[in-house]
Short mmCIF file of C-alpha atoms and ligand atoms in Angstrom, two decimals:
data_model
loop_
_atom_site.label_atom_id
_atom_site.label_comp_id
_atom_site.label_asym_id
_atom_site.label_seq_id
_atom_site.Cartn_x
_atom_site.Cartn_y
_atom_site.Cartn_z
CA UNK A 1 -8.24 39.64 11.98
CA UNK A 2 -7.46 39.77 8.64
CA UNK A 3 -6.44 36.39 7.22
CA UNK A 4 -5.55 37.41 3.68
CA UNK A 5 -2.89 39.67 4.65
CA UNK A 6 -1.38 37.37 7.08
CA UNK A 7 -1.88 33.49 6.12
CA UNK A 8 -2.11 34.25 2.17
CA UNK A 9 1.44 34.58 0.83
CA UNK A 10 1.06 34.05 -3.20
CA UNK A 11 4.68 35.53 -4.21
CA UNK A 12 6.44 33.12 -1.95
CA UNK A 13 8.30 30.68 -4.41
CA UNK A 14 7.81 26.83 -3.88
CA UNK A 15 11.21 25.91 -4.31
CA UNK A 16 12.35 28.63 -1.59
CA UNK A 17 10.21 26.76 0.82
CA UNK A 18 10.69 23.82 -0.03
CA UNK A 19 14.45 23.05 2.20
CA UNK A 20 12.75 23.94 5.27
CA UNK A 21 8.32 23.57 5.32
CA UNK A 22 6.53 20.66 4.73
CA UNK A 23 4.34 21.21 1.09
CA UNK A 24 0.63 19.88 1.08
CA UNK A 25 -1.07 20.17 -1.81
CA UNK A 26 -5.24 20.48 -1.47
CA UNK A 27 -8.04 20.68 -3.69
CA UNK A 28 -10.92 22.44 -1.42
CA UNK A 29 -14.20 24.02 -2.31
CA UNK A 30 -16.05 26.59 0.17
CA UNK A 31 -18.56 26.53 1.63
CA UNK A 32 -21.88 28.33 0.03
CA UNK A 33 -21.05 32.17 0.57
CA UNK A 34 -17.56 32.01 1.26
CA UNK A 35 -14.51 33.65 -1.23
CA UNK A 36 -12.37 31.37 -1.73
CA UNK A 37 -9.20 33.07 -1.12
CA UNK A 38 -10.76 34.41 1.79
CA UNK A 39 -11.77 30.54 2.86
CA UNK A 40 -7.93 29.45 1.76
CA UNK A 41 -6.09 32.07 4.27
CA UNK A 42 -8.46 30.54 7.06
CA UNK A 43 -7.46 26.88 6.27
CA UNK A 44 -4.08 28.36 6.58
CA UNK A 45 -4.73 29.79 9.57
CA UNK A 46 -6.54 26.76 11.28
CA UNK A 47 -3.50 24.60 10.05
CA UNK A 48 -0.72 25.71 11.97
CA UNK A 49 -2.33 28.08 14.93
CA UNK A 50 -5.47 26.08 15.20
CA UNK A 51 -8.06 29.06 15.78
CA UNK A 52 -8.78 32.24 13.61
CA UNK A 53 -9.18 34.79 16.41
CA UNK A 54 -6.53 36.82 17.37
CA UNK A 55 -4.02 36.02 20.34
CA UNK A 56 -2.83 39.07 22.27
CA UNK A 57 0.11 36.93 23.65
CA UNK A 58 1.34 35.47 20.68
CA UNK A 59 4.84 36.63 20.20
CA UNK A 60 7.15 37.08 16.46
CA UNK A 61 8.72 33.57 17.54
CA UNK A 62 5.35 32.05 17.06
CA UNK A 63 4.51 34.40 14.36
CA UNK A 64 7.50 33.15 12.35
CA UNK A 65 5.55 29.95 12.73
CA UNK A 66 2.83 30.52 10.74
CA UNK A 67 1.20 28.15 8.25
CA UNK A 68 1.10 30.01 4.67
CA UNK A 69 -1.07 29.49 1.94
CA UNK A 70 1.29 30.19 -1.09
CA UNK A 71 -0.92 29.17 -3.79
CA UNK A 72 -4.48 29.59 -4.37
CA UNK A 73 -6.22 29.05 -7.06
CA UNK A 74 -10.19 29.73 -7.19
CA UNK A 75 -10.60 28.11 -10.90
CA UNK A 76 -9.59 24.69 -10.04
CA UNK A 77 -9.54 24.50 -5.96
CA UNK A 78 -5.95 23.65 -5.73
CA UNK A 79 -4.22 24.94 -2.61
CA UNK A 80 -0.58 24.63 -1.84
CA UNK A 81 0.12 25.08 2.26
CA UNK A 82 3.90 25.11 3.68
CA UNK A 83 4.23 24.39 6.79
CA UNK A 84 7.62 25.19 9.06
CA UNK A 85 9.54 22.02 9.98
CA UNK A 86 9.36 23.71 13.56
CA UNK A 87 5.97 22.66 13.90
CA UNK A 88 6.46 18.89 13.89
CA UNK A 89 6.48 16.45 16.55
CA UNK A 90 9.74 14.51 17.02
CA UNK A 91 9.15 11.03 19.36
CA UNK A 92 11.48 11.37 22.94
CA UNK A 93 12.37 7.91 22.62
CA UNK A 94 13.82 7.68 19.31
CA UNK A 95 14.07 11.42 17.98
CA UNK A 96 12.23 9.61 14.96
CA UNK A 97 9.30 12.15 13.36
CA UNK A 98 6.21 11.35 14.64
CA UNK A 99 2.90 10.29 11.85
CA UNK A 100 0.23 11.29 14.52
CA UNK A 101 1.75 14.86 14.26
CA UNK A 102 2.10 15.24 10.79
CA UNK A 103 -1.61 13.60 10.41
CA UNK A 104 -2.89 16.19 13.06
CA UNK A 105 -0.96 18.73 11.09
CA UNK A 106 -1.91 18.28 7.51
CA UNK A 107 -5.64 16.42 7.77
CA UNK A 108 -6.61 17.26 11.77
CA UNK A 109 -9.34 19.68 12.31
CA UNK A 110 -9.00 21.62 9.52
CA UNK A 111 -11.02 18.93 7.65
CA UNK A 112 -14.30 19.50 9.74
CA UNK A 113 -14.13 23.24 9.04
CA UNK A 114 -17.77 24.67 8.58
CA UNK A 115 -16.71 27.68 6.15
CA UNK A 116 -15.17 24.49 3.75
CA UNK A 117 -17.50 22.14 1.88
CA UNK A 118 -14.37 19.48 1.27
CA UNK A 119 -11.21 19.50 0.80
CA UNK A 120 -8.52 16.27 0.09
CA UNK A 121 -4.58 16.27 0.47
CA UNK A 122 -4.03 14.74 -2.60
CA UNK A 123 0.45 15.02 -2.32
CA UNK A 124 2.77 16.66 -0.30
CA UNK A 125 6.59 17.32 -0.02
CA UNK A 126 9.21 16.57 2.65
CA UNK A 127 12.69 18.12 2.99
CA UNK A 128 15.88 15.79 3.51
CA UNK A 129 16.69 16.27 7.13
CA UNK A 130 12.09 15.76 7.66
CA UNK A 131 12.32 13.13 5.33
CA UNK A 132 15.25 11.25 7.06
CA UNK A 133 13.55 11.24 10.44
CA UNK A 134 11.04 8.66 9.43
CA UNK A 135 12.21 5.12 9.33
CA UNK A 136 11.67 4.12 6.10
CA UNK A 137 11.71 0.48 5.10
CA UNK A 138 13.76 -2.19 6.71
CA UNK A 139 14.41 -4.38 4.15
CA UNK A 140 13.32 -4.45 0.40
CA UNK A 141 11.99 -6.93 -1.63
CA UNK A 142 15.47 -8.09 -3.60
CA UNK A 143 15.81 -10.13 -0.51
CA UNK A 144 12.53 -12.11 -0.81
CA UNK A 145 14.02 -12.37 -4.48
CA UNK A 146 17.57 -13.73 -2.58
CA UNK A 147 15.74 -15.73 -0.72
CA UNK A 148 13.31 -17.22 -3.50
CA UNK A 149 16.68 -17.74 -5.56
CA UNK A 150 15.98 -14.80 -7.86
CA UNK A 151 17.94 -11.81 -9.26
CA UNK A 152 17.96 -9.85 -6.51
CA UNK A 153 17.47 -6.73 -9.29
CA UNK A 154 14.98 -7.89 -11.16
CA UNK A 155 13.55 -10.92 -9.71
CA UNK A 156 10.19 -10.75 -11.52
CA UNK A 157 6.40 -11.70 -9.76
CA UNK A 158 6.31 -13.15 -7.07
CA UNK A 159 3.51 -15.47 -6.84
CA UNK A 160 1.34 -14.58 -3.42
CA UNK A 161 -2.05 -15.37 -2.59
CA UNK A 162 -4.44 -14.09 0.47
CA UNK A 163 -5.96 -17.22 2.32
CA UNK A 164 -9.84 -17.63 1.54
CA UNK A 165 -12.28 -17.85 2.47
CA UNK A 166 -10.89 -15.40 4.63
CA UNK A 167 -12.64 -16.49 7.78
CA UNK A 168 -14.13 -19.81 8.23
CA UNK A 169 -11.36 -22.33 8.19
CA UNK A 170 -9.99 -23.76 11.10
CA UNK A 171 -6.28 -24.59 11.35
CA UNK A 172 -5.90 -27.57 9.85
CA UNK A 173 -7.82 -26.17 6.51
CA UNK A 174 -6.00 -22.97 6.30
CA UNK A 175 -2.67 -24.88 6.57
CA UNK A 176 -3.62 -27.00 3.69
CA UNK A 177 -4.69 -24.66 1.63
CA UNK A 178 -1.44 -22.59 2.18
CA UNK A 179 0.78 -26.02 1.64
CA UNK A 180 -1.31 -26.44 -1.86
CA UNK A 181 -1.02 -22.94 -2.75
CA UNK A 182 2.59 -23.39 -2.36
CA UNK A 183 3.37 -26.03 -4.47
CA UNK A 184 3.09 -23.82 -7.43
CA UNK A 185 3.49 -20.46 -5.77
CA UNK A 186 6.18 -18.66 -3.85
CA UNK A 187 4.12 -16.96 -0.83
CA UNK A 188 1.08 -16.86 1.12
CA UNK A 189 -0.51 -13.79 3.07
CA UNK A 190 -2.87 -13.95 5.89
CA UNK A 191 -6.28 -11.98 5.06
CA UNK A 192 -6.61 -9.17 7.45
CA UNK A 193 -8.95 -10.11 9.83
CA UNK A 194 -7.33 -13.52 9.94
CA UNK A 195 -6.02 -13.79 13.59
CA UNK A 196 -7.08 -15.61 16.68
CA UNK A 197 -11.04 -16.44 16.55
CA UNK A 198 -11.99 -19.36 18.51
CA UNK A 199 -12.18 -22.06 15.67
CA UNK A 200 -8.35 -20.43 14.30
CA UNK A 201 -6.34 -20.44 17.55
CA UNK A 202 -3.40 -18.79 16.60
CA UNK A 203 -0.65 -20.48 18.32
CA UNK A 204 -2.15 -23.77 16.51
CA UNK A 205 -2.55 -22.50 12.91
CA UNK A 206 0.88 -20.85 13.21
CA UNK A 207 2.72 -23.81 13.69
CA UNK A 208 0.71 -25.86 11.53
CA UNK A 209 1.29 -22.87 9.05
CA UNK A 210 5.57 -23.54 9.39
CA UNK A 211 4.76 -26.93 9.38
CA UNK A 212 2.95 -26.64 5.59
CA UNK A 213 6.03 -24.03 4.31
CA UNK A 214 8.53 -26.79 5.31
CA UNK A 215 6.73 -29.40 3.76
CA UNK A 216 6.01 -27.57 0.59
CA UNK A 217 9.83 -26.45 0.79
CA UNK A 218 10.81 -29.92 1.29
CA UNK A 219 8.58 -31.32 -1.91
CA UNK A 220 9.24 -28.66 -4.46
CA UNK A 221 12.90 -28.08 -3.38
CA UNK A 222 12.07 -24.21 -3.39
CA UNK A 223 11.98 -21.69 -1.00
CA UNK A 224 8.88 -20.50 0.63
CA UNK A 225 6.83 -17.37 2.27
CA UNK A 226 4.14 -16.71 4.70
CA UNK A 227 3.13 -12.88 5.59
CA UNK A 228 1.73 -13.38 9.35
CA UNK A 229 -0.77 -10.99 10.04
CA UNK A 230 0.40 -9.32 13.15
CA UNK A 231 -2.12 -6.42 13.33
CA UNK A 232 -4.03 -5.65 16.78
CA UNK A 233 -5.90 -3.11 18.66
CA UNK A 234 -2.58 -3.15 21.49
CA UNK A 235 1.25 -2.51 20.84
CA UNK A 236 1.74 -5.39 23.51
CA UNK A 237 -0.93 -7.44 21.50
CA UNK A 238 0.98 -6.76 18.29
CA UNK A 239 4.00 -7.69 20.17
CA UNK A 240 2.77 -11.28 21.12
CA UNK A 241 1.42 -12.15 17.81
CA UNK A 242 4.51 -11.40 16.30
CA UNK A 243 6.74 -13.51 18.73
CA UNK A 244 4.55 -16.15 18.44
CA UNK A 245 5.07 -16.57 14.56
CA UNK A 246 8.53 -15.64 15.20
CA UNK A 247 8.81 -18.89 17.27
CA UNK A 248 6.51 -21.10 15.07
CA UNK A 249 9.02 -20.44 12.16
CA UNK A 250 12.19 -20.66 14.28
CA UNK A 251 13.34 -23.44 11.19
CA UNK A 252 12.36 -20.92 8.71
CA UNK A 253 13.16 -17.60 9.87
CA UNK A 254 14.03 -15.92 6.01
CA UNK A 255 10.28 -17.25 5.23
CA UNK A 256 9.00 -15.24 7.41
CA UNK A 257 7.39 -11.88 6.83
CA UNK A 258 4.93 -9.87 8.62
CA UNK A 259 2.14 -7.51 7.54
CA UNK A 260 -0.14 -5.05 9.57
CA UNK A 261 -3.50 -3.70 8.52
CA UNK A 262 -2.06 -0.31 8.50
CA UNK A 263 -4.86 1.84 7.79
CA UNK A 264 -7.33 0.08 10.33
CA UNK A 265 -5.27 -0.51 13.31
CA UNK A 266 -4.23 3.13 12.85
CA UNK A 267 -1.31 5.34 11.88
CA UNK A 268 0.59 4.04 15.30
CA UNK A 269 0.75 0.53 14.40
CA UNK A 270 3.26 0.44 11.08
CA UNK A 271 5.61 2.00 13.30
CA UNK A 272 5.26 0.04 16.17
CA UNK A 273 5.54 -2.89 14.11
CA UNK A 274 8.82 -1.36 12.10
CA UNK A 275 10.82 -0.46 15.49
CA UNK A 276 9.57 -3.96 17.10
CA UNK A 277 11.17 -5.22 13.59
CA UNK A 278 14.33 -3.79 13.04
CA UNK A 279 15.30 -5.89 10.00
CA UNK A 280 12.21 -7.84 8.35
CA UNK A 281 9.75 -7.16 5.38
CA UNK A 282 6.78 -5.78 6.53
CA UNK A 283 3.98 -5.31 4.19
CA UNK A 284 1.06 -2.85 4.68
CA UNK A 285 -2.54 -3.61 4.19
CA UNK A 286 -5.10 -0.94 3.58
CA UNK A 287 -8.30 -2.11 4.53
CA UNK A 288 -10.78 0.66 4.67
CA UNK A 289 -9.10 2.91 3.07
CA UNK A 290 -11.26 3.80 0.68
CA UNK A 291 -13.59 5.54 2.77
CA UNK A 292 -11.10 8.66 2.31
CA UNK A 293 -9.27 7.79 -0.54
CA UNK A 294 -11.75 7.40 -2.57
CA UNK A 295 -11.69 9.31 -5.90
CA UNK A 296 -15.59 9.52 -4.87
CA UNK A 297 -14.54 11.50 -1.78
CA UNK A 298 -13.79 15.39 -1.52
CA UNK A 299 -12.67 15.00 2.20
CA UNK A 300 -9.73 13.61 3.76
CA UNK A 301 -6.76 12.07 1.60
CA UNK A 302 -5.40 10.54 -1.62
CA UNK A 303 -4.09 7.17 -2.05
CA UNK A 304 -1.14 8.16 -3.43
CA UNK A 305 -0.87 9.70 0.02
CA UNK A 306 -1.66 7.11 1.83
CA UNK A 307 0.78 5.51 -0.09
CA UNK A 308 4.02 7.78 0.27
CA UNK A 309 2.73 7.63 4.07
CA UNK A 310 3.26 4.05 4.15
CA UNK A 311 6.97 3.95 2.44
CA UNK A 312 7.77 6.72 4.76
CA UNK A 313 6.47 4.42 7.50
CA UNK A 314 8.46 1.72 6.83
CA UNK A 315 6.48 -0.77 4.66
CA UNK A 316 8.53 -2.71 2.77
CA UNK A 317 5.50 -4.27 0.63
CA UNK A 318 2.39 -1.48 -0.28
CA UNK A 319 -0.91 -2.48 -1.12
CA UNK A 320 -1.43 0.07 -4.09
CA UNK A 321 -4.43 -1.48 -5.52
CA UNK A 322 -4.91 -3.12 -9.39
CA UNK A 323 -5.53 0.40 -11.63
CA UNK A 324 -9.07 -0.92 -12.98
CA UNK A 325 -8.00 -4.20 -13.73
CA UNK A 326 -9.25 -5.93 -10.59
CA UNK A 327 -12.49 -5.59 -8.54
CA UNK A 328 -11.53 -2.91 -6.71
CA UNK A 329 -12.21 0.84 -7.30
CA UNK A 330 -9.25 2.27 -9.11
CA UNK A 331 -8.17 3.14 -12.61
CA UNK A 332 -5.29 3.08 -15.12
CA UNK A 333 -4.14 6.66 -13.82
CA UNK A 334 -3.21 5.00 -10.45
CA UNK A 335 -0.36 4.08 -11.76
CA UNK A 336 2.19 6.52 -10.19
CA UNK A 337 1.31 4.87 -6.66
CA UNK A 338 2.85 1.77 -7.89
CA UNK A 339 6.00 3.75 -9.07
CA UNK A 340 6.66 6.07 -6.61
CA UNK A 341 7.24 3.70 -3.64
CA UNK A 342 9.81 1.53 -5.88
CA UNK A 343 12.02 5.05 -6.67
CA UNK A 344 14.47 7.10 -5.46
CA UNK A 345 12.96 10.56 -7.03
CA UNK A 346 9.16 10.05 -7.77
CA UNK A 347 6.88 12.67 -9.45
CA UNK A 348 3.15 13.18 -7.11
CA UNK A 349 0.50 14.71 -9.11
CA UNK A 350 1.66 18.25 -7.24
CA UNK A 351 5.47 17.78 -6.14
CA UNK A 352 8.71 15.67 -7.37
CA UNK A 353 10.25 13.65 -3.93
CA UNK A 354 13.61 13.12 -3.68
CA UNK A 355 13.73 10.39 -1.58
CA UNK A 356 17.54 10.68 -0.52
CA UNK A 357 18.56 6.71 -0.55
CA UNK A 358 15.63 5.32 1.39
CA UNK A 359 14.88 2.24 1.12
CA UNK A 360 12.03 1.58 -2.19
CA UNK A 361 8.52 -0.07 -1.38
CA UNK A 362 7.22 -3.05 -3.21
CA UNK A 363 3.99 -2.96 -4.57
CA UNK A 364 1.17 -5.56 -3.79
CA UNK A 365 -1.01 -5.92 -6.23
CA UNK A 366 -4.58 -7.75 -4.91
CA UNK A 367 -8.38 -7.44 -5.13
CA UNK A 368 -9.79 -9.37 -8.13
CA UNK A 369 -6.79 -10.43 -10.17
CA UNK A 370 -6.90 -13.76 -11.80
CA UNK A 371 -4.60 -15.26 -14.63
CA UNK A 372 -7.04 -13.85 -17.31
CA UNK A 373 -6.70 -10.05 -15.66
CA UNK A 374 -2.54 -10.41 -14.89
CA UNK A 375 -1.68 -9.68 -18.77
CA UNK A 376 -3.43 -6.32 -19.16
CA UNK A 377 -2.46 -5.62 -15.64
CA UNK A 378 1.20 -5.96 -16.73
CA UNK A 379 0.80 -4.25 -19.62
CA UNK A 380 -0.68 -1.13 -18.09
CA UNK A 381 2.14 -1.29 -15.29
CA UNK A 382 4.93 -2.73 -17.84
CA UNK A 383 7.24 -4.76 -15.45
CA UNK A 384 6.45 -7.19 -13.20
CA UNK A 385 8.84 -6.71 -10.65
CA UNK A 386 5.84 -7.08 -7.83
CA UNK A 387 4.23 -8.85 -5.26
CA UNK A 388 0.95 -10.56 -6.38
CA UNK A 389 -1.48 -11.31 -3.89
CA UNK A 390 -4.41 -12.59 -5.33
CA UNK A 391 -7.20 -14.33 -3.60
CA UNK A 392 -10.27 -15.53 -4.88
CA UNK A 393 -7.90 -15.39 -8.33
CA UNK A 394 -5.78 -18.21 -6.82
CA UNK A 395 -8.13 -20.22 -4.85
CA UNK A 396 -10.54 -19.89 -6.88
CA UNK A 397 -9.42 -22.15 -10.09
CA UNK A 398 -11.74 -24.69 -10.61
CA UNK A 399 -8.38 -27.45 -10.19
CA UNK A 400 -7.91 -26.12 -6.67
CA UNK A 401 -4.75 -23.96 -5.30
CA UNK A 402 -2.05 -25.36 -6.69
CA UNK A 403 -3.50 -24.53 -10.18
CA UNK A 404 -4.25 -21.58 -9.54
CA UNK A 405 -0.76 -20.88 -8.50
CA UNK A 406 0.58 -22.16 -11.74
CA UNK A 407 -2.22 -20.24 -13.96
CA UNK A 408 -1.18 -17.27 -12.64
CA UNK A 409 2.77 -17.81 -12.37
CA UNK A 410 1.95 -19.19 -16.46
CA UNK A 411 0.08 -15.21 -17.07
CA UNK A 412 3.36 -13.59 -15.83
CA UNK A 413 5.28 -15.85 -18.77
CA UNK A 414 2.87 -15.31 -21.47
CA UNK A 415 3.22 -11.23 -21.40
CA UNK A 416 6.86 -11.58 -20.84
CA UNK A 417 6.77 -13.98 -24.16
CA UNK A 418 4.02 -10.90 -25.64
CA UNK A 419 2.15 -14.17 -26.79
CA UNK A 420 -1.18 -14.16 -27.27
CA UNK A 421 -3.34 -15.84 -24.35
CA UNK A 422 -5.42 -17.99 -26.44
CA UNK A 423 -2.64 -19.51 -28.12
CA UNK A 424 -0.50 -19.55 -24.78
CA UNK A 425 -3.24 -21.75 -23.47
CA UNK A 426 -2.78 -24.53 -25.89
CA UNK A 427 0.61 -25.05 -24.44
CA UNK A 428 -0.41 -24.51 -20.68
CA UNK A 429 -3.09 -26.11 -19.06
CA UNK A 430 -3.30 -24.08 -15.79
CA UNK A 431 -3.25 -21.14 -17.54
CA UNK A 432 -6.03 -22.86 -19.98
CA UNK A 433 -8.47 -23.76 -17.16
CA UNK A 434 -8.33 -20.32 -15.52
CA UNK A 435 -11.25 -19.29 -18.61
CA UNK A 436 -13.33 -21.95 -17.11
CA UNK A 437 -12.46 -20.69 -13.91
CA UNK A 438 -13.10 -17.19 -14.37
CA UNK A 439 -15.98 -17.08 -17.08
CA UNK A 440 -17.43 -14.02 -16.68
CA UNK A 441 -13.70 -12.19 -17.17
CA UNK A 442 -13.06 -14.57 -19.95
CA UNK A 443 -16.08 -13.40 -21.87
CA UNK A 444 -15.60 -10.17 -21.43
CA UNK A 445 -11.33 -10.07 -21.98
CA UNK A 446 -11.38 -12.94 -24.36
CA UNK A 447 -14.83 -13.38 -26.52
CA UNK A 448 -14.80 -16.83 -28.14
CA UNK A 449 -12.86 -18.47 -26.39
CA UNK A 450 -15.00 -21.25 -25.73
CA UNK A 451 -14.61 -22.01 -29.56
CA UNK A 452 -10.74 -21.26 -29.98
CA UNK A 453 -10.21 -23.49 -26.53
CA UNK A 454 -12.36 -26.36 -27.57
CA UNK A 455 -10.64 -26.33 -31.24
CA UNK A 456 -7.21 -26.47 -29.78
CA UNK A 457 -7.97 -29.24 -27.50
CA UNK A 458 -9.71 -31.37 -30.36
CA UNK A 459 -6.03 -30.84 -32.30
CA UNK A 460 -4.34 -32.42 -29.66
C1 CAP B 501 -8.32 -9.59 -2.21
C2 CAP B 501 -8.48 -9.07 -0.81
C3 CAP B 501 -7.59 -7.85 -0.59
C4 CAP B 501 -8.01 -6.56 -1.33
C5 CAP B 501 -6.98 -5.50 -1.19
C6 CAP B 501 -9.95 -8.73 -0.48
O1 CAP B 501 -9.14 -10.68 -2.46
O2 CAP B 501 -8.04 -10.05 0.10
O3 CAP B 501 -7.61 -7.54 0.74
O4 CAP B 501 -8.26 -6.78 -2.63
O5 CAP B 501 -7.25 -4.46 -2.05
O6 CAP B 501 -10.42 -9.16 0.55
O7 CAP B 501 -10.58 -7.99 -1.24
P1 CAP B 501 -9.39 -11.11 -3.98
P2 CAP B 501 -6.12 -3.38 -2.34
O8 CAP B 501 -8.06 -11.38 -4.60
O9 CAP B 501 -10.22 -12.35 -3.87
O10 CAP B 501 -10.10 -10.01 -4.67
O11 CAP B 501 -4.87 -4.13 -2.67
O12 CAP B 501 -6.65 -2.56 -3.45
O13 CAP B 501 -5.95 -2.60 -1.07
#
């Protein structure tokens, strides 16, 4: 069978295509001794009809069904595949598109292929009526903003942190350290593996976690949030764990969000959680991810994928990582992740999305931001319309929770001011003890401080 002359289709024009295939863009090498044309009409091939050999009883209706490869090119690896809506999966209960298909479809077997040595989706392209048939997000984050008293436009940072240590505490201790947190923050997030281990009951740290939010509500006279983790290995497990902390905040309901380890639990459970939760923010955690997502990797699938994936899934809130400026792997080009869940027509690295009115994505931004990392995080990004979740960045000032709350709330004013930190820190002494706090980061972002600190203090 010749694959060439079948599955490689290079005068086809992309925006032909485009109102009725799925686009996925790949960068894939060969394997030693394979042409890479030759090795591109064979991915095609595998995409849509799933074997190479040829099928005397395949008809011109399934024919018409083909997966093309409409660009090739050998000199930098990038692919572009379009495949015919037809093909997709559409769920009987709901008629909603299903993710397991278009997973299967776009990054199934075709990525253990022995005649390909790697090859990554790195962005893809849906049509309207495709597009429309996911469920998109239920809510958005102006009404956190409502609810925290904000502009619901432009409500600015709010001020999250992810409980640490993130396993260890029993319910008591995790309460308190949410209620401190909270005194000079607006929200606190469950780590991910946070759930229901024998020293943490769940039913007991839930209700002493409502109890905290109303107390912390009732001293500061502001509104509150907790993110429950409601991520399982069950549907009917999810299902519990999110009544349960539906119950516990029965006084609070708007407090109340929920978020799902979306990448872990697998592509099933964002939409579970989304159709269980017709009309609350759900944020989506992406622990693991970076064993395909990895710039590092050749196999599997971008973040920015993962990403568009989780908008399309209906995450109100996206963990889209800290674009170098935090511990995690990631640099100042990962910016576009961050700004294509918050628009309505977003530019990939291979495709613009219309995204025809559905609802925008938040971002989360986590994994190693402190007050001394927020400024040149903002900077980079250059709004600060976001949810920060920090951990160790909170917790971890040497004044305890609530400081660390401040410190970083205080980071957020001094690059909206544009002041300069070491002068901002004279004037804020949250924000001043976060270079204590974080010493390695403040030797490295802000050499001599020591000296400038210690001088401002003696003119005091
Ligand atoms: C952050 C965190 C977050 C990741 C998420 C952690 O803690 O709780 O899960 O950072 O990363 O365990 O690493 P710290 P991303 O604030 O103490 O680093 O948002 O890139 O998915």
């Amino acid at each position: 069978m010749d694959h060439k002359d079948r599955f490689l289709r290079l005068s086809l024009s992309e925006p032909d295509l485009a109102a009725d295939h799925v686009l996925a863009a790949y960068i894939l090498s060969p394997a030693e001794g394979h042409d890479f044309l030759n090795t591109a009409a064979a991915f095609a091939a595998e995409s849509g009809r799933g074997t190479q050999v040829p099928l005397a009883h395949e008809d011109d209706f399934s024919r018409a069904l083909d997966v093309i490869a409409y660009q090739a090119e050998p000199a930098t690896g990038l692919i572009k595949l379009a495949f015919p809506l037809a093909l997709f999966d559409f769920n009987l209960s709901d008629g909603k598109a299903s993710i397991t298909s278009f997973l299967n479809l776009l990054v199934g077997n075709t990525q253990g292929m022995s005649e390909i040595d790697a090859v990554k989706l790195h962005d893809f392209h849906l049509p309207a009526p495709f597009l429309k048939a996911f469920h998109g997000p239920a809510t958005t984050i102006a009404r956190l903003w409502q609810h925290l008293g904000r502009d619901p436009l432009s409500g600015g940072m709010i001020t999250g942190a992810i409980l640490k240590p993130k396993l260890g505490l029993r319910p008591e201790g995790l309460a308190d350290a949410a209620y401190q947190f909270w005194l000079g923050g607006d929200l606190v997030k469950n780590d991910q593996p946070q759930g229901n281990q024998s020293f943490a009951p769940l039913k007991s740290t839930l209700r002493r976690m409502a109890d905290a939010l109303t107390r912390a509500q009732d001293k500061t006279g502001e509104a509150k949030i907790f993110s429950a983790n409601i991520t399982a290995d069950s549907p009917t497990e999810m299902d519990m764990r999110t009544e349960l902390a539906i119950r516990a905040f029965k006084h609070n309901p708007d407090s109340l969000t929920f978020h799902v380890d979306a990448y872990l639990a697998g592509p099933m459970a964002l939409p579970h959680a989304r159709r269980r939760l017709p009309k609350h923010f759900i944020s989506a955690h992406r622990a693991g991810h970076a064993a395909i997502t990895s710039a590092r990797s050749n196999r599997g699938y971008s973040a920015f994928v993962l990403t568009k994936i989780n908008r399309l899934l209906g995450a109100s809130g996206i963990h889209t990582g800290t674009m170098g400026f935090g511990r995690m792997e990631g640099d100042e080009a990962d910016r576009p992740i961050a700004c294509m869940i918050a628009q309505n027509v977003a530019s990939g690295p291979y495709f613009e999305q219309d995204w025809h009115g559905m609802n925008r994505s938040a971002a989360i931004v986590s994994g190693g931001i402190n007050a001394l990392r927020l400024p040149s995080f903002l900077q980079n990004l250059g709004h600060s319309n976001f949810i920060l979740a920090a951990g160790g960045g909170a917790f971890g000032h040497v004044d305890g929770p609530q400081a660390g709350a401040l410190s970083l709330r205080q980071a957020e004013a001094c690059w909206l001011e544009r002041a300069d930190p070491i002068e901002f820190a004279a004037e804020h002494p949250e924000f001043a003890r976060s270079f204590p706090s974080f010493e390695a980061d403040a030797d490295i972002i802000h050499p001599g401080w020591r000296r400038a600190l210690a001088q401002d203090s003696s003119n005091q």
